[in-house]
Amino acid sequence: MSKSFATRMAEAVQKTKSVTCVGLDPRKAQLPAPIRDNVAADAPPDAWAAAYTQFCCEIVDVVRDLVPCVKPQAAFFEQLGPAGTVALGEVIRYASDAGLIVITDGKRNDIGSTATAYADAYLGTASPWGSDSLTVSPYLGEDSLEPFVEVCDQRDAGIFVLVKTSNPGGGLLQNRETDGQTVYARVAELVQHFNATRLDSFGYGPVGAVVGATYPEQLAEMRAAMPGSWILVPGFGAQGGGAADVMAGFDAKGLGAIVNNSRHIIFAHSRPEFADRLGDARWQDAVRAATVEMNEQLAVVKD
Amino acid sequence: MSKSFATRMAEAVQKTKSVTCVGLDPRKAQLPAPIRDNVAADAPPDAWAAAYTQFCCEIVDVVRDLVPCVKPQAAFFEQLGPAGTVALGEVIRYASDAGLIVITDGKRNDIGSTATAYADAYLGTASPWGSDSLTVSPYLGEDSLEPFVEVCDQRDAGIFVLVKTSNPGGGLLQNRETDGQTVYARVAELVQHFNATRLDSFGYGPVGAVVGATYPEQLAEMRAAMPGSWILVPGFGAQGGGAADVMAGFDAKGLGAIVNNSRHIIFAHSRPEFADRLGDARWQDAVRAATVEMNEQLAVVKD
């Protein structure tokens, strides 16, 4: 790949006219019946892993022309043990081959050569896992992020650093102020520092940020603090954030943010508005309808 | 298992009279020649994964009677892609079956049901990965740690929360003070809160803490702030920490802390003091000699 991660993201958003990121969070109990019923409850992990792969790859088939990116959640694959991570690898490859940008949500973090190992593992379509991007935690400080940024440079890949998360308890550490600056604002300052010398023609760099939809005021604050950063916004849909809550994340062209939705899209067959009309039997149609609905709610991309 | 994680750790330390944790950090270039030479540089990931499994399992054979625990570093296994995580699973099982306590170093973190998925994946010898314990990052706050603590309760497992890390940049966020309290001290307060109602007969609970050997003063401060917490001390050996730097981590009986050493033990065949005498051909003897040496440097356990 010759274009930077940020540029590919901007072009994918413009092409699809969508800022929706579909979160791939497979869970045994919530799989649609046509897939779940093929696996015995006490089946070995590789049977469930195959079900996860089928489920996620079918979602990719449904949404590939509708959205710029997908975000597989590593935790749910790892929950199946090693067989689950094999499925994660298959899903990443399938989505990437389908032309989607893949953000592996692993919230990894470590120091020095160990951080480099994670970066080498996940960043770039030619890497062992083959994803375009990885979510990363900042608790270990600047020298834990630098190895990731270096690999981003080498491979035209991206990362998303946890800045202000969507959960109620996120503020315990993130909101603490020192000399008037919160911890999350300090992380944002670091993110902007990394991007400042790496901006593309759209004005963005490889170091994205995670800022939850559940705190709209902080999203506006963070948009201003990190003008060079793609913001990954979780918390939309099932976690309670709505369209009005995420508008502050976008720039004037409707770029600069992608909004993740996992459960309300991938398990749309269980939502009241789709359950009767489509239900488990037509779960793929429910996924498509929910994705189109979200795209319409967030029609911010300008020509 | 009926004994708590903390109790099993205390008994393992007393039985081996060792506070050494052997870090299993396999890296292609540093493997001893008898293992490395069997794999072509361009061999596929599963060939390297088999080499990692062989290397780590041989280390387990060498140290199983000398130390209480081992700590596989997930990053180096994940660096090989899915095949590497299969090897990680094999190494965890092998070490656990050998009677060692296994701490998977994954520095995982997420919120709500996603955190529960990680906990379910790694915690307890009956879990999909089968480790006794997992390292966890606190950036997401209290509600990101609670699911891990709940699973610890259900399975007599443990976690180690990152508190004060050993890297130079760790202070960027961790040392920030609010009303006289640093971020790391706030995390320590939370750790102690979790343990307070869960103490065993040795005085320890399931929620351990990571505090680096490179900051001896903070180690003493953290020992006092978390009297109920096993402390995992990285940074000894290759990162520069010495025996005097870690003494503040132990209680009067020599319990309450385990000191990790990865490179200086597992790649001891490359250290000047062992290279000529033992070298690659007798790398297992170098591992054993380095482990015995570290046990002698840290002979703190009282009868």
PDB file of C-alpha atoms in Angstrom, chain A residues 17-294:
ATOM      1  CA  LYS A  17     -20.528   8.351   2.117  1.00  0.00           C
ATOM      2  CA  SER A  18     -20.563   6.578   5.455  1.00  0.00           C
ATOM      3  CA  VAL A  19     -18.865   7.198   8.800  1.00  0.00           C
ATOM      4  CA  THR A  20     -20.118   3.919  10.227  1.00  0.00           C
ATOM      5  CA  CYS A  21     -17.683   1.379  11.640  1.00  0.00           C
ATOM      6  CA  VAL A  22     -19.294  -2.034  12.086  1.00  0.00           C
ATOM      7  CA  GLY A  23     -18.056  -3.679  15.275  1.00  0.00           C
ATOM      8  CA  LEU A  24     -17.583  -7.432  14.926  1.00  0.00           C
ATOM      9  CA  ASP A  25     -18.307  -8.680  18.454  1.00  0.00           C
ATOM     10  CA  PRO A  26     -19.505 -12.281  18.106  1.00  0.00           C
ATOM     11  CA  ARG A  27     -21.109 -13.855  21.172  1.00  0.00           C
ATOM     12  CA  LYS A  28     -22.454 -17.386  21.337  1.00  0.00           C
ATOM     13  CA  ALA A  29     -25.848 -16.604  22.852  1.00  0.00           C
ATOM     14  CA  GLN A  30     -26.679 -13.787  20.445  1.00  0.00           C
ATOM     15  CA  LEU A  31     -25.801 -15.396  17.143  1.00  0.00           C
ATOM     16  CA  PRO A  32     -28.782 -15.693  14.804  1.00  0.00           C
ATOM     17  CA  ALA A  33     -30.512 -19.079  14.946  1.00  0.00           C
ATOM     18  CA  PRO A  34     -29.413 -20.295  11.479  1.00  0.00           C
ATOM     19  CA  ILE A  35     -25.801 -20.126  12.657  1.00  0.00           C
ATOM     20  CA  ARG A  36     -26.246 -20.872  16.376  1.00  0.00           C
ATOM     21  CA  ASP A  37     -28.406 -23.941  15.806  1.00  0.00           C
ATOM     22  CA  ASN A  38     -25.629 -25.631  13.854  1.00  0.00           C
ATOM     23  CA  VAL A  39     -23.418 -25.745  16.947  1.00  0.00           C
ATOM     24  CA  ALA A  40     -24.154 -27.808  20.045  1.00  0.00           C
ATOM     25  CA  ALA A  41     -23.943 -25.813  23.270  1.00  0.00           C
ATOM     26  CA  ASP A  42     -21.132 -28.082  24.462  1.00  0.00           C
ATOM     27  CA  ALA A  43     -19.336 -28.174  21.102  1.00  0.00           C
ATOM     28  CA  PRO A  44     -15.542 -27.744  21.207  1.00  0.00           C
ATOM     29  CA  PRO A  45     -14.034 -24.278  20.698  1.00  0.00           C
ATOM     30  CA  ASP A  46     -13.158 -24.874  17.058  1.00  0.00           C
ATOM     31  CA  ALA A  47     -16.824 -25.479  16.210  1.00  0.00           C
ATOM     32  CA  TRP A  48     -17.785 -22.174  17.807  1.00  0.00           C
ATOM     33  CA  ALA A  49     -14.801 -20.505  16.138  1.00  0.00           C
ATOM     34  CA  ALA A  50     -16.060 -21.694  12.758  1.00  0.00           C
ATOM     35  CA  ALA A  51     -19.474 -20.232  13.607  1.00  0.00           C
ATOM     36  CA  TYR A  52     -17.864 -16.903  14.515  1.00  0.00           C
ATOM     37  CA  THR A  53     -15.951 -16.880  11.235  1.00  0.00           C
ATOM     38  CA  GLN A  54     -19.080 -17.646   9.223  1.00  0.00           C
ATOM     39  CA  PHE A  55     -21.101 -14.993  11.079  1.00  0.00           C
ATOM     40  CA  CYS A  56     -18.500 -12.254  10.714  1.00  0.00           C
ATOM     41  CA  CYS A  57     -17.683 -13.042   7.081  1.00  0.00           C
ATOM     42  CA  GLU A  58     -21.376 -12.959   6.174  1.00  0.00           C
ATOM     43  CA  ILE A  59     -21.616  -9.549   7.854  1.00  0.00           C
ATOM     44  CA  VAL A  60     -18.645  -8.390   5.775  1.00  0.00           C
ATOM     45  CA  ASP A  61     -20.460  -9.541   2.635  1.00  0.00           C
ATOM     46  CA  VAL A  62     -23.542  -7.556   3.672  1.00  0.00           C
ATOM     47  CA  VAL A  63     -21.844  -4.282   4.633  1.00  0.00           C
ATOM     48  CA  ARG A  64     -18.818  -4.123   2.331  1.00  0.00           C
ATOM     49  CA  ASP A  65     -20.432  -1.622  -0.047  1.00  0.00           C
ATOM     50  CA  LEU A  66     -22.043   0.393   2.757  1.00  0.00           C
ATOM     51  CA  VAL A  67     -19.270   1.310   5.204  1.00  0.00           C
ATOM     52  CA  PRO A  68     -15.570   2.220   5.202  1.00  0.00           C
ATOM     53  CA  CYS A  69     -14.393  -0.052   7.994  1.00  0.00           C
ATOM     54  CA  VAL A  70     -15.012  -2.852  10.458  1.00  0.00           C
ATOM     55  CA  LYS A  71     -13.664  -3.358  13.970  1.00  0.00           C
ATOM     56  CA  PRO A  72     -13.280  -6.943  15.195  1.00  0.00           C
ATOM     57  CA  GLN A  73     -13.171  -7.089  19.000  1.00  0.00           C
ATOM     58  CA  ALA A  74     -10.287  -9.399  19.915  1.00  0.00           C
ATOM     59  CA  ALA A  75     -11.740 -10.241  23.351  1.00  0.00           C
ATOM     60  CA  PHE A  76     -14.666 -12.238  21.986  1.00  0.00           C
ATOM     61  CA  PHE A  77     -12.424 -14.291  19.729  1.00  0.00           C
ATOM     62  CA  GLU A  78      -9.851 -14.844  22.484  1.00  0.00           C
ATOM     63  CA  GLN A  79     -12.715 -16.007  24.713  1.00  0.00           C
ATOM     64  CA  LEU A  80     -12.777 -19.211  22.633  1.00  0.00           C
ATOM     65  CA  GLY A  81      -9.083 -19.828  23.300  1.00  0.00           C
ATOM     66  CA  PRO A  82      -6.499 -20.362  20.552  1.00  0.00           C
ATOM     67  CA  ALA A  83      -9.162 -21.605  18.102  1.00  0.00           C
ATOM     68  CA  GLY A  84     -10.892 -18.249  18.441  1.00  0.00           C
ATOM     69  CA  THR A  85      -7.790 -16.310  17.527  1.00  0.00           C
ATOM     70  CA  VAL A  86      -7.420 -18.408  14.392  1.00  0.00           C
ATOM     71  CA  ALA A  87     -10.964 -17.279  13.533  1.00  0.00           C
ATOM     72  CA  LEU A  88      -9.977 -13.662  14.263  1.00  0.00           C
ATOM     73  CA  GLY A  89      -7.162 -13.971  11.740  1.00  0.00           C
ATOM     74  CA  GLU A  90      -9.543 -15.404   9.145  1.00  0.00           C
ATOM     75  CA  VAL A  91     -12.075 -12.611   9.699  1.00  0.00           C
ATOM     76  CA  ILE A  92      -9.422  -9.899   9.412  1.00  0.00           C
ATOM     77  CA  ARG A  93      -8.150 -11.352   6.115  1.00  0.00           C
ATOM     78  CA  TYR A  94     -11.648 -11.736   4.718  1.00  0.00           C
ATOM     79  CA  ALA A  95     -12.640  -8.168   5.546  1.00  0.00           C
ATOM     80  CA  SER A  96      -9.382  -6.777   4.215  1.00  0.00           C
ATOM     81  CA  ASP A  97      -9.703  -8.754   0.970  1.00  0.00           C
ATOM     82  CA  ALA A  98     -13.243  -7.362   0.672  1.00  0.00           C
ATOM     83  CA  GLY A  99     -11.755  -3.873   0.571  1.00  0.00           C
ATOM     84  CA  LEU A 100     -12.717  -2.819   4.085  1.00  0.00           C
ATOM     85  CA  ILE A 101     -10.343  -1.040   6.434  1.00  0.00           C
ATOM     86  CA  VAL A 102      -9.845  -3.279   9.468  1.00  0.00           C
ATOM     87  CA  ILE A 103      -9.317  -1.886  12.963  1.00  0.00           C
ATOM     88  CA  THR A 104      -8.401  -4.678  15.381  1.00  0.00           C
ATOM     89  CA  ASP A 105      -9.767  -3.705  18.788  1.00  0.00           C
ATOM     90  CA  GLY A 106      -7.220  -5.227  21.138  1.00  0.00           C
ATOM     91  CA  LYS A 107      -6.387  -2.258  23.408  1.00  0.00           C
ATOM     92  CA  ARG A 108      -2.831  -3.562  23.523  1.00  0.00           C
ATOM     93  CA  ASN A 109      -0.029  -1.845  25.351  1.00  0.00           C
ATOM     94  CA  ASP A 110       3.474  -2.608  26.543  1.00  0.00           C
ATOM     95  CA  ILE A 111       6.957  -1.092  26.543  1.00  0.00           C
ATOM     96  CA  GLY A 112       9.952  -1.066  24.237  1.00  0.00           C
ATOM     97  CA  SER A 113      10.559  -4.182  22.200  1.00  0.00           C
ATOM     98  CA  THR A 114       7.358  -5.765  23.532  1.00  0.00           C
ATOM     99  CA  ALA A 115       5.300  -2.888  22.138  1.00  0.00           C
ATOM    100  CA  THR A 116       7.173  -3.341  18.874  1.00  0.00           C
ATOM    101  CA  ALA A 117       6.140  -7.011  18.865  1.00  0.00           C
ATOM    102  CA  TYR A 118       2.454  -6.037  19.138  1.00  0.00           C
ATOM    103  CA  ALA A 119       2.874  -3.424  16.417  1.00  0.00           C
ATOM    104  CA  ASP A 120       4.644  -5.916  14.172  1.00  0.00           C
ATOM    105  CA  ALA A 121       1.892  -8.456  14.828  1.00  0.00           C
ATOM    106  CA  TYR A 122      -1.136  -6.350  13.929  1.00  0.00           C
ATOM    107  CA  LEU A 123      -0.196  -3.303  11.857  1.00  0.00           C
ATOM    108  CA  GLY A 124      -0.371  -3.460   8.094  1.00  0.00           C
ATOM    109  CA  THR A 125      -2.101  -5.817   5.709  1.00  0.00           C
ATOM    110  CA  ALA A 126       1.207  -7.682   5.244  1.00  0.00           C
ATOM    111  CA  SER A 127       1.581  -8.254   9.000  1.00  0.00           C
ATOM    112  CA  PRO A 128       0.912 -11.639  10.629  1.00  0.00           C
ATOM    113  CA  TRP A 129      -2.656 -10.590  11.527  1.00  0.00           C
ATOM    114  CA  GLY A 130      -3.076  -8.282   8.566  1.00  0.00           C
ATOM    115  CA  SER A 131      -5.125  -5.444  10.020  1.00  0.00           C
ATOM    116  CA  ASP A 132      -4.797  -1.803   9.047  1.00  0.00           C
ATOM    117  CA  SER A 133      -4.988  -0.499  12.558  1.00  0.00           C
ATOM    118  CA  LEU A 134      -5.033  -1.442  16.249  1.00  0.00           C
ATOM    119  CA  THR A 135      -6.483   0.163  19.366  1.00  0.00           C
ATOM    120  CA  VAL A 136      -3.814   0.935  21.989  1.00  0.00           C
ATOM    121  CA  SER A 137      -3.883   1.947  25.670  1.00  0.00           C
ATOM    122  CA  PRO A 138      -1.718   4.894  26.818  1.00  0.00           C
ATOM    123  CA  TYR A 139      -1.227   4.082  30.525  1.00  0.00           C
ATOM    124  CA  LEU A 140       2.445   3.146  30.014  1.00  0.00           C
ATOM    125  CA  GLY A 141       3.292   6.542  28.557  1.00  0.00           C
ATOM    126  CA  GLU A 142       4.950   8.060  25.521  1.00  0.00           C
ATOM    127  CA  ASP A 143       7.650   5.415  25.086  1.00  0.00           C
ATOM    128  CA  SER A 144       4.964   2.738  24.923  1.00  0.00           C
ATOM    129  CA  LEU A 145       3.307   4.492  21.966  1.00  0.00           C
ATOM    130  CA  GLU A 146       6.416   5.403  19.988  1.00  0.00           C
ATOM    131  CA  PRO A 147       7.086   1.828  18.774  1.00  0.00           C
ATOM    132  CA  PHE A 148       3.542   1.691  17.380  1.00  0.00           C
ATOM    133  CA  VAL A 149       3.937   5.038  15.626  1.00  0.00           C
ATOM    134  CA  GLU A 150       7.226   3.913  14.087  1.00  0.00           C
ATOM    135  CA  VAL A 151       5.598   0.817  12.636  1.00  0.00           C
ATOM    136  CA  CYS A 152       2.694   2.963  11.382  1.00  0.00           C
ATOM    137  CA  ASP A 153       5.260   5.017   9.483  1.00  0.00           C
ATOM    138  CA  GLN A 154       6.904   1.950   7.993  1.00  0.00           C
ATOM    139  CA  ARG A 155       3.691   0.260   6.909  1.00  0.00           C
ATOM    140  CA  ASP A 156       1.194   3.070   6.252  1.00  0.00           C
ATOM    141  CA  ALA A 157      -0.824   1.734   9.165  1.00  0.00           C
ATOM    142  CA  GLY A 158      -2.724   3.452  11.965  1.00  0.00           C
ATOM    143  CA  ILE A 159      -3.453   3.183  15.673  1.00  0.00           C
ATOM    144  CA  PHE A 160      -6.275   4.476  17.856  1.00  0.00           C
ATOM    145  CA  VAL A 161      -5.137   5.525  21.318  1.00  0.00           C
ATOM    146  CA  LEU A 162      -7.640   5.360  24.174  1.00  0.00           C
ATOM    147  CA  VAL A 163      -8.223   8.977  25.190  1.00  0.00           C
ATOM    148  CA  LYS A 164     -11.681   9.379  26.758  1.00  0.00           C
ATOM    149  CA  THR A 165     -13.640   6.151  26.984  1.00  0.00           C
ATOM    150  CA  SER A 166     -17.404   5.696  26.918  1.00  0.00           C
ATOM    151  CA  ASN A 167     -17.912   3.821  30.198  1.00  0.00           C
ATOM    152  CA  PRO A 168     -19.194   5.461  33.412  1.00  0.00           C
ATOM    153  CA  GLY A 169     -16.004   4.617  35.322  1.00  0.00           C
ATOM    154  CA  GLY A 170     -13.671   5.925  32.640  1.00  0.00           C
ATOM    155  CA  GLY A 171     -13.342   9.216  34.482  1.00  0.00           C
ATOM    156  CA  LEU A 172     -11.695   7.688  37.551  1.00  0.00           C
ATOM    157  CA  LEU A 173      -8.242   8.216  36.059  1.00  0.00           C
ATOM    158  CA  GLN A 174      -9.012   9.989  32.772  1.00  0.00           C
ATOM    159  CA  ASN A 175     -10.761  13.016  34.344  1.00  0.00           C
ATOM    160  CA  ARG A 176      -8.166  13.725  37.034  1.00  0.00           C
ATOM    161  CA  GLU A 177      -6.808  17.238  36.645  1.00  0.00           C
ATOM    162  CA  THR A 178      -3.270  18.445  37.200  1.00  0.00           C
ATOM    163  CA  ASP A 179      -2.669  22.172  36.783  1.00  0.00           C
ATOM    164  CA  GLY A 180      -6.035  22.425  35.040  1.00  0.00           C
ATOM    165  CA  GLN A 181      -5.329  19.679  32.502  1.00  0.00           C
ATOM    166  CA  THR A 182      -7.087  16.320  32.650  1.00  0.00           C
ATOM    167  CA  VAL A 183      -5.297  13.051  32.028  1.00  0.00           C
ATOM    168  CA  TYR A 184      -7.298  12.555  28.844  1.00  0.00           C
ATOM    169  CA  ALA A 185      -6.330  16.029  27.617  1.00  0.00           C
ATOM    170  CA  ARG A 186      -2.677  15.153  28.282  1.00  0.00           C
ATOM    171  CA  VAL A 187      -3.057  12.004  26.174  1.00  0.00           C
ATOM    172  CA  ALA A 188      -4.723  14.080  23.453  1.00  0.00           C
ATOM    173  CA  GLU A 189      -1.765  16.475  23.509  1.00  0.00           C
ATOM    174  CA  LEU A 190       0.562  13.520  22.960  1.00  0.00           C
ATOM    175  CA  VAL A 191      -1.589  12.182  20.104  1.00  0.00           C
ATOM    176  CA  GLN A 192      -1.576  15.563  18.398  1.00  0.00           C
ATOM    177  CA  HIS A 193       2.193  15.787  18.884  1.00  0.00           C
ATOM    178  CA  PHE A 194       2.673  12.490  17.041  1.00  0.00           C
ATOM    179  CA  ASN A 195       0.422  13.555  14.169  1.00  0.00           C
ATOM    180  CA  ALA A 196       1.748  17.095  13.747  1.00  0.00           C
ATOM    181  CA  THR A 197       4.638  16.031  11.494  1.00  0.00           C
ATOM    182  CA  ARG A 198       2.668  13.304   9.723  1.00  0.00           C
ATOM    183  CA  LEU A 199      -0.407  15.030   8.270  1.00  0.00           C
ATOM    184  CA  ASP A 200      -1.838  13.986   4.903  1.00  0.00           C
ATOM    185  CA  SER A 201      -3.590  16.183   2.345  1.00  0.00           C
ATOM    186  CA  PHE A 202      -6.865  15.837   4.266  1.00  0.00           C
ATOM    187  CA  GLY A 203      -5.134  17.121   7.392  1.00  0.00           C
ATOM    188  CA  TYR A 204      -4.914  13.846   9.306  1.00  0.00           C
ATOM    189  CA  GLY A 205      -2.143  11.608  10.615  1.00  0.00           C
ATOM    190  CA  PRO A 206      -1.799   7.924  11.556  1.00  0.00           C
ATOM    191  CA  VAL A 207      -2.484   8.273  15.288  1.00  0.00           C
ATOM    192  CA  GLY A 208      -6.207   8.142  15.917  1.00  0.00           C
ATOM    193  CA  ALA A 209      -7.993   8.531  19.223  1.00  0.00           C
ATOM    194  CA  VAL A 210     -10.865   6.771  20.974  1.00  0.00           C
ATOM    195  CA  VAL A 211     -13.386   9.247  22.403  1.00  0.00           C
ATOM    196  CA  GLY A 212     -16.751   7.941  23.585  1.00  0.00           C
ATOM    197  CA  ALA A 213     -20.118   9.111  22.233  1.00  0.00           C
ATOM    198  CA  THR A 214     -21.449   9.213  25.779  1.00  0.00           C
ATOM    199  CA  TYR A 215     -19.573  12.443  26.565  1.00  0.00           C
ATOM    200  CA  PRO A 216     -20.519  14.917  23.782  1.00  0.00           C
ATOM    201  CA  GLU A 217     -18.854  17.923  25.436  1.00  0.00           C
ATOM    202  CA  GLN A 218     -15.557  16.134  25.758  1.00  0.00           C
ATOM    203  CA  LEU A 219     -15.858  14.973  22.150  1.00  0.00           C
ATOM    204  CA  ALA A 220     -16.010  18.621  21.031  1.00  0.00           C
ATOM    205  CA  GLU A 221     -13.093  19.458  23.301  1.00  0.00           C
ATOM    206  CA  MET A 222     -11.071  16.549  21.924  1.00  0.00           C
ATOM    207  CA  ARG A 223     -11.923  17.399  18.296  1.00  0.00           C
ATOM    208  CA  ALA A 224     -10.376  20.813  18.905  1.00  0.00           C
ATOM    209  CA  ALA A 225      -7.391  19.426  20.794  1.00  0.00           C
ATOM    210  CA  MET A 226      -6.518  16.830  18.138  1.00  0.00           C
ATOM    211  CA  PRO A 227      -7.278  18.432  14.746  1.00  0.00           C
ATOM    212  CA  GLY A 228      -4.954  15.923  13.041  1.00  0.00           C
ATOM    213  CA  SER A 229      -6.494  12.801  14.520  1.00  0.00           C
ATOM    214  CA  TRP A 230      -9.140  10.434  13.234  1.00  0.00           C
ATOM    215  CA  ILE A 231     -11.467   9.818  16.162  1.00  0.00           C
ATOM    216  CA  LEU A 232     -13.029   6.414  16.700  1.00  0.00           C
ATOM    217  CA  VAL A 233     -16.270   7.008  18.577  1.00  0.00           C
ATOM    218  CA  PRO A 234     -17.679   4.037  20.523  1.00  0.00           C
ATOM    219  CA  GLY A 235     -20.842   4.139  22.598  1.00  0.00           C
ATOM    220  CA  PHE A 236     -23.326   4.807  19.786  1.00  0.00           C
ATOM    221  CA  GLY A 237     -26.457   2.682  19.785  1.00  0.00           C
ATOM    222  CA  ALA A 238     -26.502   0.039  22.489  1.00  0.00           C
ATOM    223  CA  GLN A 239     -24.440   2.171  24.879  1.00  0.00           C
ATOM    224  CA  GLY A 240     -26.834   5.101  24.596  1.00  0.00           C
ATOM    225  CA  GLY A 241     -25.124   7.659  22.368  1.00  0.00           C
ATOM    226  CA  GLY A 242     -27.231   9.173  19.555  1.00  0.00           C
ATOM    227  CA  ALA A 243     -26.557  11.095  16.342  1.00  0.00           C
ATOM    228  CA  ALA A 244     -26.590  14.497  18.051  1.00  0.00           C
ATOM    229  CA  ASP A 245     -23.972  13.266  20.509  1.00  0.00           C
ATOM    230  CA  VAL A 246     -21.374  12.477  17.856  1.00  0.00           C
ATOM    231  CA  MET A 247     -21.736  15.479  15.506  1.00  0.00           C
ATOM    232  CA  ALA A 248     -18.943  17.352  17.253  1.00  0.00           C
ATOM    233  CA  GLY A 249     -16.495  14.710  16.078  1.00  0.00           C
ATOM    234  CA  PHE A 250     -16.559  15.660  12.399  1.00  0.00           C
ATOM    235  CA  ASP A 251     -14.760  18.363  10.457  1.00  0.00           C
ATOM    236  CA  ALA A 252     -16.513  20.664   7.954  1.00  0.00           C
ATOM    237  CA  LYS A 253     -16.323  18.008   5.229  1.00  0.00           C
ATOM    238  CA  GLY A 254     -17.752  15.300   7.450  1.00  0.00           C
ATOM    239  CA  LEU A 255     -14.364  13.655   7.862  1.00  0.00           C
ATOM    240  CA  GLY A 256     -12.221  13.032  10.931  1.00  0.00           C
ATOM    241  CA  ALA A 257     -14.422  10.621  12.853  1.00  0.00           C
ATOM    242  CA  ILE A 258     -15.877   7.155  12.488  1.00  0.00           C
ATOM    243  CA  VAL A 259     -18.660   5.962  14.735  1.00  0.00           C
ATOM    244  CA  ASN A 260     -18.667   2.365  15.880  1.00  0.00           C
ATOM    245  CA  ASN A 261     -21.783   0.312  16.303  1.00  0.00           C
ATOM    246  CA  SER A 262     -21.554  -3.326  17.250  1.00  0.00           C
ATOM    247  CA  ARG A 263     -24.600  -4.923  18.824  1.00  0.00           C
ATOM    248  CA  HIS A 264     -27.302  -2.739  17.193  1.00  0.00           C
ATOM    249  CA  ILE A 265     -26.005  -3.752  13.774  1.00  0.00           C
ATOM    250  CA  ILE A 266     -24.658  -7.285  14.033  1.00  0.00           C
ATOM    251  CA  PHE A 267     -27.489  -8.478  16.280  1.00  0.00           C
ATOM    252  CA  ALA A 268     -30.131  -6.295  14.588  1.00  0.00           C
ATOM    253  CA  HIS A 269     -32.294  -9.391  14.111  1.00  0.00           C
ATOM    254  CA  SER A 270     -33.064  -9.184  17.854  1.00  0.00           C
ATOM    255  CA  ARG A 271     -34.067  -5.501  17.860  1.00  0.00           C
ATOM    256  CA  PRO A 272     -37.845  -4.948  18.155  1.00  0.00           C
ATOM    257  CA  GLU A 273     -38.019  -2.973  14.885  1.00  0.00           C
ATOM    258  CA  PHE A 274     -36.493  -5.850  12.911  1.00  0.00           C
ATOM    259  CA  ALA A 275     -37.376  -8.948  14.946  1.00  0.00           C
ATOM    260  CA  ASP A 276     -40.902  -9.458  13.632  1.00  0.00           C
ATOM    261  CA  ARG A 277     -40.286  -8.333  10.060  1.00  0.00           C
ATOM    262  CA  LEU A 278     -36.965 -10.108   9.459  1.00  0.00           C
ATOM    263  CA  GLY A 279     -35.905 -11.976  12.574  1.00  0.00           C
ATOM    264  CA  ASP A 280     -33.332 -14.727  12.759  1.00  0.00           C
ATOM    265  CA  ALA A 281     -34.193 -16.247   9.379  1.00  0.00           C
ATOM    266  CA  ARG A 282     -33.362 -13.036   7.528  1.00  0.00           C
ATOM    267  CA  TRP A 283     -30.677 -11.786   9.918  1.00  0.00           C
ATOM    268  CA  GLN A 284     -28.452 -10.586   7.074  1.00  0.00           C
ATOM    269  CA  ASP A 285     -31.262  -8.304   5.862  1.00  0.00           C
ATOM    270  CA  ALA A 286     -31.577  -6.957   9.406  1.00  0.00           C
ATOM    271  CA  VAL A 287     -27.832  -6.215   9.464  1.00  0.00           C
ATOM    272  CA  ARG A 288     -28.128  -4.368   6.160  1.00  0.00           C
ATOM    273  CA  ALA A 289     -31.212  -2.421   7.238  1.00  0.00           C
ATOM    274  CA  ALA A 290     -29.576  -1.396  10.515  1.00  0.00           C
ATOM    275  CA  THR A 291     -26.431  -0.275   8.698  1.00  0.00           C
ATOM    276  CA  VAL A 292     -28.402   1.769   6.164  1.00  0.00           C
ATOM    277  CA  GLU A 293     -30.377   3.290   9.040  1.00  0.00           C
ATOM    278  CA  MET A 294     -27.212   4.347  10.842  1.00  0.00           C
TER     279      MET A 294
END
